[in-house]
Amino acid sequence: MIINPKIKEKIVLALDVNTIEEAKILINELKDYVGIFKVGLQFYTSNGNELFSFMKKLNLKYFLDVKLMDIPNTVAKAAENIINNGADFFNVHALGGSEMMKKCVESANLTAQNLGRPNPIVLAVTVLTSINNEKLNEELAINYDVNDYALKLAKLAKESGLTGVVASVFEVQIIKQACGKDFKVLCPGIRPQWAAQNDQKRLATPTLAIKQGADYIVIGRAVTEAKDKIGAMKKIYEEIEVCNEC
Ligand code: C5P
């Protein structure tokens, strides 16, 4: 199969494993098909730094999914370290506010420029999918509908200079309408029809995600837990390839 680079740059593989050995096996097996490897809090807090050096030696891109939120100065300094360590993508909570987001992007871009690298992709998390209307209204005392609130935070992220947001496939169009087509949307909750649903609820196929305008799709267990991982990845490429809008 010829790997379509336009599809490859959209594929974000979630490295949700426990050991460095497991992560290295996945990377070595799938690197030709993956645009960005996603390292979340679980892995980062165990063996993150060792894995970053490994990926940088192979010239691979990675997304540090650590959802920063603190005072602006602290987040700006953390962003500097994240870029110095080699990340190409990372994210923050939009709930940290506009000053935090602006300082974070300024610091990340300046650090990348000093290293002679392109500006990183800095994404905002709006409302966590674990928060529903009841929790937002009663526990957090935020009197908004959860979808309206997520959109409000996406607009704040855009105004604060972030590259885009993390959102469900079902929100991509409305976010693009409000924030412009260049505002990037990265979508988790992706499942081909032939893969197990696991614990995910509002799922979309890779093809639907791309049709809706997702810039990046997070592929996790559909591939990482498949018996034939390369076969599963190839099927995803083939399905996206036959979709006209892609
Ligand atoms: O294996 P699966 O495809 O479900 O993995 C999805 C990845 O996307 C995991 O790393 C998960 O933490 C992440 N994610 C998610 N839903 C969100 C935000 C992130 O599934 N709302």
mmCIF file of C-alpha atoms and ligand atoms in Angstrom:
data_model
loop_
_atom_site.group_PDB
_atom_site.id
_atom_site.type_symbol
_atom_site.label_atom_id
_atom_site.label_comp_id
_atom_site.label_asym_id
_atom_site.label_seq_id
_atom_site.Cartn_x
_atom_site.Cartn_y
_atom_site.Cartn_z
ATOM 1 C CA MET A 1 0.000 0.000 0.000
ATOM 2 C CA ILE A 2 1.255 3.502 -0.847
ATOM 3 C CA ILE A 3 0.941 5.666 2.241
ATOM 4 C CA ASN A 4 -0.996 8.847 1.489
ATOM 5 C CA PRO A 5 0.894 11.647 3.330
ATOM 6 C CA LYS A 6 -2.314 13.724 3.624
ATOM 7 C CA ILE A 7 -3.900 10.940 5.653
ATOM 8 C CA LYS A 8 -0.718 10.219 7.618
ATOM 9 C CA GLU A 9 -0.473 13.793 8.933
ATOM 10 C CA LYS A 10 -3.984 13.448 10.399
ATOM 11 C CA ILE A 11 -3.340 10.198 12.257
ATOM 12 C CA VAL A 12 -2.571 10.599 15.955
ATOM 13 C CA LEU A 13 -1.788 7.295 17.664
ATOM 14 C CA ALA A 14 -2.589 7.122 21.395
ATOM 15 C CA LEU A 15 0.305 5.425 23.182
ATOM 16 C CA ASP A 16 -1.845 4.280 26.093
ATOM 17 C CA VAL A 17 0.467 1.553 27.367
ATOM 18 C CA ASN A 18 2.259 1.039 30.646
ATOM 19 C CA THR A 19 5.855 0.299 29.791
ATOM 20 C CA ILE A 20 8.528 1.867 27.649
ATOM 21 C CA GLU A 21 9.045 -1.492 25.931
ATOM 22 C CA GLU A 22 5.392 -1.680 24.849
ATOM 23 C CA ALA A 23 5.519 1.911 23.593
ATOM 24 C CA LYS A 24 8.700 1.280 21.585
ATOM 25 C CA ILE A 25 7.191 -1.840 19.984
ATOM 26 C CA LEU A 26 4.101 0.137 18.890
ATOM 27 C CA ILE A 27 6.212 2.997 17.566
ATOM 28 C CA ASN A 28 8.542 0.745 15.604
ATOM 29 C CA GLU A 29 5.663 -1.222 14.121
ATOM 30 C CA LEU A 30 3.409 1.694 13.190
ATOM 31 C CA LYS A 31 5.649 4.709 12.618
ATOM 32 C CA ASP A 32 5.251 4.699 8.834
ATOM 33 C CA TYR A 33 1.482 5.167 9.228
ATOM 34 C CA VAL A 34 1.382 7.707 12.067
ATOM 35 C CA GLY A 35 1.730 11.491 11.838
ATOM 36 C CA ILE A 36 1.854 12.164 15.578
ATOM 37 C CA PHE A 37 2.221 9.939 18.630
ATOM 38 C CA LYS A 38 0.118 10.967 21.621
ATOM 39 C CA VAL A 39 1.609 10.606 25.090
ATOM 40 C CA GLY A 40 -0.885 11.159 27.899
ATOM 41 C CA LEU A 41 -0.504 11.796 31.615
ATOM 42 C CA GLN A 42 -0.345 8.115 32.518
ATOM 43 C CA PHE A 43 2.697 7.359 30.398
ATOM 44 C CA TYR A 44 4.289 10.783 30.835
ATOM 45 C CA THR A 45 4.423 10.442 34.600
ATOM 46 C CA SER A 46 6.145 7.073 34.370
ATOM 47 C CA ASN A 47 8.589 6.956 31.465
ATOM 48 C CA GLY A 48 7.791 10.070 29.457
ATOM 49 C CA ASN A 49 11.222 11.626 29.109
ATOM 50 C CA GLU A 50 12.931 8.417 28.000
ATOM 51 C CA LEU A 51 10.310 7.948 25.314
ATOM 52 C CA PHE A 52 10.679 11.530 24.033
ATOM 53 C CA SER A 53 14.419 11.023 23.385
ATOM 54 C CA PHE A 54 13.646 7.753 21.597
ATOM 55 C CA MET A 55 11.065 9.424 19.342
ATOM 56 C CA LYS A 56 13.264 12.427 18.588
ATOM 57 C CA LYS A 57 16.148 10.137 17.552
ATOM 58 C CA LEU A 58 13.747 8.613 15.018
ATOM 59 C CA ASN A 59 12.628 12.092 13.945
ATOM 60 C CA LEU A 60 9.026 11.377 14.953
ATOM 61 C CA LYS A 61 6.453 13.954 16.076
ATOM 62 C CA TYR A 62 4.687 13.705 19.392
ATOM 63 C CA PHE A 63 1.756 15.309 21.159
ATOM 64 C CA LEU A 64 2.121 15.744 24.909
ATOM 65 C CA ASP A 65 -1.443 15.426 26.171
ATOM 66 C CA VAL A 66 -0.981 16.873 29.671
ATOM 67 C CA LYS A 67 -3.746 19.523 29.710
ATOM 68 C CA LEU A 68 -1.879 22.282 31.540
ATOM 69 C CA MET A 69 -3.729 24.662 33.853
ATOM 70 C CA ASP A 70 -2.016 26.970 36.357
ATOM 71 C CA ILE A 71 -1.137 30.649 36.702
ATOM 72 C CA PRO A 72 0.104 32.180 33.417
ATOM 73 C CA ASN A 73 3.768 32.370 34.449
ATOM 74 C CA THR A 74 3.927 28.717 35.517
ATOM 75 C CA VAL A 75 2.236 27.486 32.347
ATOM 76 C CA ALA A 76 4.541 29.631 30.191
ATOM 77 C CA LYS A 77 7.629 28.104 31.871
ATOM 78 C CA ALA A 78 6.211 24.586 31.540
ATOM 79 C CA ALA A 79 5.510 25.250 27.845
ATOM 80 C CA GLU A 80 9.156 26.264 27.388
ATOM 81 C CA ASN A 81 10.311 22.959 28.906
ATOM 82 C CA ILE A 82 7.810 20.942 26.865
ATOM 83 C CA ILE A 83 9.145 22.451 23.628
ATOM 84 C CA ASN A 84 12.771 22.113 24.700
ATOM 85 C CA ASN A 85 12.108 18.411 25.356
ATOM 86 C CA GLY A 86 10.946 18.037 21.750
ATOM 87 C CA ALA A 87 7.125 18.083 21.703
ATOM 88 C CA ASP A 88 5.447 19.223 18.491
ATOM 89 C CA PHE A 89 1.937 19.406 19.998
ATOM 90 C CA PHE A 90 0.661 19.918 23.530
ATOM 91 C CA ASN A 91 -2.525 21.111 25.195
ATOM 92 C CA VAL A 92 -3.918 23.300 27.969
ATOM 93 C CA HIS A 93 -7.303 23.749 29.632
ATOM 94 C CA ALA A 94 -9.156 26.726 28.157
ATOM 95 C CA LEU A 95 -10.579 27.168 31.661
ATOM 96 C CA GLY A 96 -7.167 28.571 32.660
ATOM 97 C CA GLY A 97 -8.265 31.777 30.925
ATOM 98 C CA SER A 98 -7.037 34.000 28.105
ATOM 99 C CA GLU A 99 -3.954 35.402 29.828
ATOM 100 C CA MET A 100 -2.712 31.893 30.612
ATOM 101 C CA MET A 101 -3.326 30.738 27.032
ATOM 102 C CA LYS A 102 -1.693 33.819 25.454
ATOM 103 C CA LYS A 103 1.439 33.580 27.634
ATOM 104 C CA CYS A 104 1.635 29.848 26.964
ATOM 105 C CA VAL A 105 1.554 30.261 23.174
ATOM 106 C CA GLU A 106 4.030 33.169 23.262
ATOM 107 C CA SER A 107 6.465 31.140 25.321
ATOM 108 C CA ALA A 108 6.060 27.959 23.252
ATOM 109 C CA ASN A 109 6.514 29.827 19.946
ATOM 110 C CA LEU A 110 9.530 31.770 21.170
ATOM 111 C CA THR A 111 11.196 28.595 22.428
ATOM 112 C CA ALA A 112 10.539 26.804 19.128
ATOM 113 C CA GLN A 113 11.868 29.773 17.127
ATOM 114 C CA ASN A 114 15.057 29.833 19.217
ATOM 115 C CA LEU A 115 15.531 26.156 18.373
ATOM 116 C CA GLY A 116 14.899 26.850 14.673
ATOM 117 C CA ARG A 117 11.712 24.782 14.735
ATOM 118 C CA PRO A 118 8.212 25.628 13.464
ATOM 119 C CA ASN A 119 5.659 26.948 15.930
ATOM 120 C CA PRO A 120 4.088 24.086 17.878
ATOM 121 C CA ILE A 121 0.432 23.143 17.704
ATOM 122 C CA VAL A 122 -1.119 24.249 21.001
ATOM 123 C CA LEU A 123 -4.624 22.920 21.552
ATOM 124 C CA ALA A 124 -7.230 23.717 24.189
ATOM 125 C CA VAL A 125 -9.412 21.267 26.018
ATOM 126 C CA THR A 126 -12.813 22.922 26.490
ATOM 127 C CA VAL A 127 -15.074 20.827 28.723
ATOM 128 C CA LEU A 128 -13.911 17.332 29.625
ATOM 129 C CA THR A 129 -16.216 14.643 28.236
ATOM 130 C CA SER A 130 -16.541 13.312 31.798
ATOM 131 C CA ILE A 131 -18.473 16.492 32.709
ATOM 132 C CA ASN A 132 -22.166 16.453 31.814
ATOM 133 C CA ASN A 133 -24.820 19.186 32.186
ATOM 134 C CA GLU A 134 -25.676 18.176 35.731
ATOM 135 C CA LYS A 135 -22.054 18.296 36.901
ATOM 136 C CA LEU A 136 -21.386 21.570 35.122
ATOM 137 C CA ASN A 137 -24.478 23.277 36.552
ATOM 138 C CA GLU A 138 -24.621 21.824 40.050
ATOM 139 C CA GLU A 139 -21.166 20.649 41.077
ATOM 140 C CA LEU A 140 -19.185 23.351 39.277
ATOM 141 C CA ALA A 141 -21.943 25.994 39.517
ATOM 142 C CA ILE A 142 -21.500 27.013 35.874
ATOM 143 C CA ASN A 143 -24.935 27.844 34.585
ATOM 144 C CA TYR A 144 -24.520 26.968 30.920
ATOM 145 C CA ASP A 145 -25.501 24.128 28.654
ATOM 146 C CA VAL A 146 -22.373 22.000 28.299
ATOM 147 C CA ASN A 147 -22.253 22.341 24.483
ATOM 148 C CA ASP A 148 -22.700 26.121 24.588
ATOM 149 C CA TYR A 149 -20.032 26.368 27.226
ATOM 150 C CA ALA A 150 -17.605 24.260 25.181
ATOM 151 C CA LEU A 151 -18.172 26.540 22.188
ATOM 152 C CA LYS A 152 -17.665 29.652 24.314
ATOM 153 C CA LEU A 153 -14.323 28.236 25.513
ATOM 154 C CA ALA A 154 -13.320 27.298 21.952
ATOM 155 C CA LYS A 155 -13.872 30.943 20.909
ATOM 156 C CA LEU A 156 -11.792 32.121 23.875
ATOM 157 C CA ALA A 157 -9.005 29.745 22.834
ATOM 158 C CA LYS A 158 -9.124 31.117 19.295
ATOM 159 C CA GLU A 159 -9.002 34.734 20.562
ATOM 160 C CA SER A 160 -6.049 33.791 22.784
ATOM 161 C CA GLY A 161 -3.998 32.568 19.825
ATOM 162 C CA LEU A 162 -4.261 28.810 20.269
ATOM 163 C CA THR A 163 -4.011 26.611 17.193
ATOM 164 C CA GLY A 164 -7.220 24.725 17.895
ATOM 165 C CA VAL A 165 -9.161 22.512 20.266
ATOM 166 C CA VAL A 166 -9.765 18.913 21.213
ATOM 167 C CA ALA A 167 -13.419 18.074 20.507
ATOM 168 C CA SER A 168 -15.811 15.338 19.488
ATOM 169 C CA VAL A 169 -16.449 14.698 15.796
ATOM 170 C CA PHE A 170 -20.029 15.898 16.346
ATOM 171 C CA GLU A 171 -18.800 19.378 17.307
ATOM 172 C CA VAL A 172 -16.296 19.945 14.501
ATOM 173 C CA GLN A 173 -18.637 21.794 12.145
ATOM 174 C CA ILE A 174 -20.013 24.173 14.733
ATOM 175 C CA ILE A 175 -16.499 24.968 16.016
ATOM 176 C CA LYS A 176 -15.253 25.634 12.481
ATOM 177 C CA GLN A 177 -18.271 27.869 11.812
ATOM 178 C CA ALA A 178 -17.557 29.896 14.938
ATOM 179 C CA CYS A 179 -13.754 29.953 14.865
ATOM 180 C CA GLY A 180 -12.875 29.600 11.164
ATOM 181 C CA LYS A 181 -11.771 26.667 9.054
ATOM 182 C CA ASP A 182 -8.090 27.128 9.916
ATOM 183 C CA PHE A 183 -8.776 26.633 13.608
ATOM 184 C CA LYS A 184 -7.685 23.017 14.073
ATOM 185 C CA VAL A 185 -9.856 20.344 15.651
ATOM 186 C CA LEU A 186 -8.395 17.123 17.017
ATOM 187 C CA CYS A 187 -10.969 14.369 17.619
ATOM 188 C CA PRO A 188 -10.786 11.379 19.960
ATOM 189 C CA GLY A 189 -13.582 8.790 20.178
ATOM 190 C CA ILE A 190 -12.797 7.314 16.767
ATOM 191 C CA ARG A 191 -13.830 3.753 15.888
ATOM 192 C CA PRO A 192 -14.013 2.019 12.541
ATOM 193 C CA GLN A 193 -17.222 -0.012 12.261
ATOM 194 C CA TRP A 194 -15.301 -3.271 12.572
ATOM 195 C CA ALA A 195 -13.576 -2.365 15.873
ATOM 196 C CA ALA A 196 -14.777 -2.838 19.457
ATOM 197 C CA GLN A 197 -16.454 0.153 21.107
ATOM 198 C CA ASN A 198 -14.640 -0.343 24.478
ATOM 199 C CA ASP A 199 -15.684 2.239 27.079
ATOM 200 C CA GLN A 200 -16.278 5.038 24.555
ATOM 201 C CA LYS A 201 -19.804 6.387 24.014
ATOM 202 C CA ARG A 202 -20.260 8.977 21.259
ATOM 203 C CA LEU A 203 -18.157 7.329 18.612
ATOM 204 C CA ALA A 204 -17.534 8.199 14.981
ATOM 205 C CA THR A 205 -15.755 6.338 12.214
ATOM 206 C CA PRO A 206 -12.488 7.736 10.803
ATOM 207 C CA THR A 207 -14.306 8.520 7.543
ATOM 208 C CA LEU A 208 -17.078 10.465 9.255
ATOM 209 C CA ALA A 209 -14.496 12.398 11.284
ATOM 210 C CA ILE A 210 -12.650 13.462 8.145
ATOM 211 C CA LYS A 211 -15.916 14.295 6.345
ATOM 212 C CA GLN A 212 -16.919 16.539 9.232
ATOM 213 C CA GLY A 213 -13.624 18.406 8.866
ATOM 214 C CA ALA A 214 -11.462 16.949 11.670
ATOM 215 C CA ASP A 215 -7.831 17.965 11.195
ATOM 216 C CA TYR A 216 -6.472 15.178 13.403
ATOM 217 C CA ILE A 217 -8.053 11.895 14.504
ATOM 218 C CA VAL A 218 -6.904 10.022 17.593
ATOM 219 C CA ILE A 219 -6.586 6.320 16.915
ATOM 220 C CA GLY A 220 -6.177 4.189 20.019
ATOM 221 C CA ARG A 221 -7.334 0.706 20.858
ATOM 222 C CA ALA A 222 -8.908 0.128 17.415
ATOM 223 C CA VAL A 223 -5.317 -0.341 16.229
ATOM 224 C CA THR A 224 -3.192 -0.818 19.355
ATOM 225 C CA GLU A 225 -5.300 -3.753 20.551
ATOM 226 C CA ALA A 226 -5.850 -5.307 17.112
ATOM 227 C CA LYS A 227 -4.212 -8.682 16.482
ATOM 228 C CA ASP A 228 -2.933 -7.388 13.147
ATOM 229 C CA LYS A 229 -2.075 -3.750 13.893
ATOM 230 C CA ILE A 230 -0.693 -2.920 10.452
ATOM 231 C CA GLY A 231 -3.716 -4.581 8.830
ATOM 232 C CA ALA A 232 -6.066 -2.466 11.007
ATOM 233 C CA MET A 233 -4.178 0.713 10.157
ATOM 234 C CA LYS A 234 -4.225 -0.104 6.427
ATOM 235 C CA LYS A 235 -7.995 -0.626 6.571
ATOM 236 C CA ILE A 236 -8.393 2.826 8.146
ATOM 237 C CA TYR A 237 -6.277 4.371 5.370
ATOM 238 C CA GLU A 238 -8.317 2.587 2.710
ATOM 239 C CA GLU A 239 -11.614 3.702 4.213
ATOM 240 C CA ILE A 240 -10.489 7.341 4.373
ATOM 241 C CA GLU A 241 -9.002 7.156 0.885
ATOM 242 C CA VAL A 242 -12.331 6.235 -0.745
ATOM 243 C CA CYS A 243 -14.149 9.132 0.912
ATOM 244 C CA ASN A 244 -14.365 12.011 -1.613
ATOM 245 C CA GLU A 245 -14.110 14.863 0.865
ATOM 246 C CA CYS A 246 -10.784 13.611 2.233
HETATM 247 O O1 C5P B 1 -8.474 3.699 22.596
HETATM 248 P P1 C5P B 1 -9.283 4.909 22.292
HETATM 249 O O2 C5P B 1 -9.464 5.171 20.814
HETATM 250 O O3 C5P B 1 -10.592 4.955 23.028
HETATM 251 O O4 C5P B 1 -8.377 6.090 22.858
HETATM 252 C C1 C5P B 1 -8.752 7.417 22.828
HETATM 253 C C2 C5P B 1 -7.668 8.304 23.358
HETATM 254 O O5 C5P B 1 -8.188 9.639 23.322
HETATM 255 C C3 C5P B 1 -7.260 8.026 24.792
HETATM 256 O O6 C5P B 1 -5.874 8.411 24.917
HETATM 257 C C4 C5P B 1 -8.130 8.955 25.589
HETATM 258 O O7 C5P B 1 -7.569 9.358 26.805
HETATM 259 C C5 C5P B 1 -8.252 10.155 24.640
HETATM 260 N N1 C5P B 1 -9.439 10.982 24.839
HETATM 261 C C6 C5P B 1 -10.729 10.477 24.721
HETATM 262 N N2 C5P B 1 -11.799 11.281 24.907
HETATM 263 C C7 C5P B 1 -11.641 12.584 25.209
HETATM 264 C C8 C5P B 1 -10.358 13.114 25.324
HETATM 265 C C9 C5P B 1 -9.272 12.271 25.127
HETATM 266 O O8 C5P B 1 -10.899 9.303 24.432
HETATM 267 N N3 C5P B 1 -12.690 13.357 25.349
#
